[in-house]
PDB file of C-alpha atoms in Angstrom:
ATOM      1  CA  MET A   8      29.813 -14.695  -1.428  1.00  0.00           C
ATOM      2  CA  SER A   9      26.156 -13.992  -2.027  1.00  0.00           C
ATOM      3  CA  GLY A  10      23.715 -11.982   0.044  1.00  0.00           C
ATOM      4  CA  PRO A  11      20.456 -13.215   1.523  1.00  0.00           C
ATOM      5  CA  LYS A  12      17.954 -14.577  -0.953  1.00  0.00           C
ATOM      6  CA  GLU A  13      15.241 -12.100  -1.827  1.00  0.00           C
ATOM      7  CA  LYS A  14      11.788 -13.135  -0.715  1.00  0.00           C
ATOM      8  CA  ASP A  15       9.142 -13.696  -3.370  1.00  0.00           C
ATOM      9  CA  ILE A  16       6.052 -11.558  -2.946  1.00  0.00           C
ATOM     10  CA  ASN A  17       3.089 -13.557  -4.192  1.00  0.00           C
ATOM     11  CA  THR A  18      -0.047 -12.990  -2.157  1.00  0.00           C
ATOM     12  CA  ASP A  19      -2.145  -9.853  -1.888  1.00  0.00           C
ATOM     13  CA  ALA A  20      -1.348  -9.688   1.841  1.00  0.00           C
ATOM     14  CA  GLU A  21       2.403  -9.818   1.126  1.00  0.00           C
ATOM     15  CA  LYS A  22       2.094  -7.084  -1.523  1.00  0.00           C
ATOM     16  CA  ILE A  23       0.082  -4.878   0.827  1.00  0.00           C
ATOM     17  CA  ASP A  24       2.465  -5.448   3.741  1.00  0.00           C
ATOM     18  CA  THR A  25       5.486  -4.632   1.586  1.00  0.00           C
ATOM     19  CA  ILE A  26       3.938  -1.416   0.291  1.00  0.00           C
ATOM     20  CA  GLY A  27       2.815  -0.454   3.793  1.00  0.00           C
ATOM     21  CA  GLN A  28       6.326  -0.914   5.158  1.00  0.00           C
ATOM     22  CA  LEU A  29       7.810   1.209   2.364  1.00  0.00           C
ATOM     23  CA  LEU A  30       5.463   4.192   2.680  1.00  0.00           C
ATOM     24  CA  LEU A  31       7.469   7.365   3.296  1.00  0.00           C
ATOM     25  CA  ASP A  32       4.763  10.001   3.681  1.00  0.00           C
ATOM     26  CA  PRO A  33       4.013  10.361   7.422  1.00  0.00           C
ATOM     27  CA  GLU A  34       0.253  10.688   6.941  1.00  0.00           C
ATOM     28  CA  LEU A  35       0.075   7.608   4.704  1.00  0.00           C
ATOM     29  CA  LYS A  36       2.326   5.682   7.094  1.00  0.00           C
ATOM     30  CA  VAL A  37      -0.007   6.475  10.020  1.00  0.00           C
ATOM     31  CA  TRP A  38      -3.061   5.588   7.896  1.00  0.00           C
ATOM     32  CA  TYR A  39      -1.548   2.197   7.046  1.00  0.00           C
ATOM     33  CA  SER A  40      -0.090   1.432  10.484  1.00  0.00           C
ATOM     34  CA  SER A  41      -3.254   2.316  12.386  1.00  0.00           C
ATOM     35  CA  ASP A  42      -5.178  -0.492  10.659  1.00  0.00           C
ATOM     36  CA  SER A  43      -2.595  -2.743   8.990  1.00  0.00           C
ATOM     37  CA  ALA A  44      -4.434  -5.963   9.897  1.00  0.00           C
ATOM     38  CA  SER A  45      -7.569  -4.743   8.143  1.00  0.00           C
ATOM     39  CA  HIS A  46      -5.594  -3.569   5.110  1.00  0.00           C
ATOM     40  CA  ALA A  47      -3.859  -6.962   4.835  1.00  0.00           C
ATOM     41  CA  GLN A  48      -7.234  -8.688   4.487  1.00  0.00           C
ATOM     42  CA  LYS A  49      -8.199  -6.619   1.440  1.00  0.00           C
ATOM     43  CA  MET A  50      -7.671  -7.600  -2.162  1.00  0.00           C
ATOM     44  CA  TYR A  51      -4.594  -5.841  -3.545  1.00  0.00           C
ATOM     45  CA  ARG A  52      -6.611  -3.800  -6.037  1.00  0.00           C
ATOM     46  CA  THR A  53      -8.930  -2.590  -3.258  1.00  0.00           C
ATOM     47  CA  PHE A  54      -5.955  -1.576  -1.121  1.00  0.00           C
ATOM     48  CA  GLN A  55      -4.357   0.163  -4.100  1.00  0.00           C
ATOM     49  CA  ARG A  56      -7.576   2.121  -4.721  1.00  0.00           C
ATOM     50  CA  ASP A  57      -7.867   3.097  -1.049  1.00  0.00           C
ATOM     51  CA  LEU A  58      -4.228   4.186  -0.926  1.00  0.00           C
ATOM     52  CA  THR A  59      -4.574   6.224  -4.115  1.00  0.00           C
ATOM     53  CA  LEU A  60      -7.690   7.970  -2.830  1.00  0.00           C
ATOM     54  CA  ARG A  61      -5.941   8.693   0.465  1.00  0.00           C
ATOM     55  CA  ALA A  62      -2.827  10.062  -1.259  1.00  0.00           C
ATOM     56  CA  LEU A  63      -4.601  12.421  -3.659  1.00  0.00           C
ATOM     57  CA  PRO A  64      -5.893  15.817  -2.569  1.00  0.00           C
ATOM     58  CA  SER A  65      -9.632  15.932  -1.885  1.00  0.00           C
ATOM     59  CA  ASN A  66     -10.201  18.299  -4.801  1.00  0.00           C
ATOM     60  CA  TYR A  67      -8.274  16.177  -7.323  1.00  0.00           C
ATOM     61  CA  MET A  68     -10.051  15.972 -10.670  1.00  0.00           C
ATOM     62  CA  TRP A  69      -9.675  12.768 -12.679  1.00  0.00           C
ATOM     63  CA  GLN A  70      -9.130  13.514 -16.339  1.00  0.00           C
ATOM     64  CA  HIS A  71     -10.027  10.894 -18.906  1.00  0.00           C
ATOM     65  CA  TYR A  72      -8.690  11.342 -22.400  1.00  0.00           C
TER      66      TYR A  72
END
């Protein structure tokens, strides 16, 4: 007996939706849920940047080595 087939995630919108559904932090979850349609229209790399900027503290210093 096998379980349900796992769904392939191919498009940027599918990647963004999957990540949005799996967010655990309440503030990030609200940020995503409040504008999920707009987020789904972004390119994945743009969404990833926006999410990273939202998740980091405002005084975070990027260090390049």
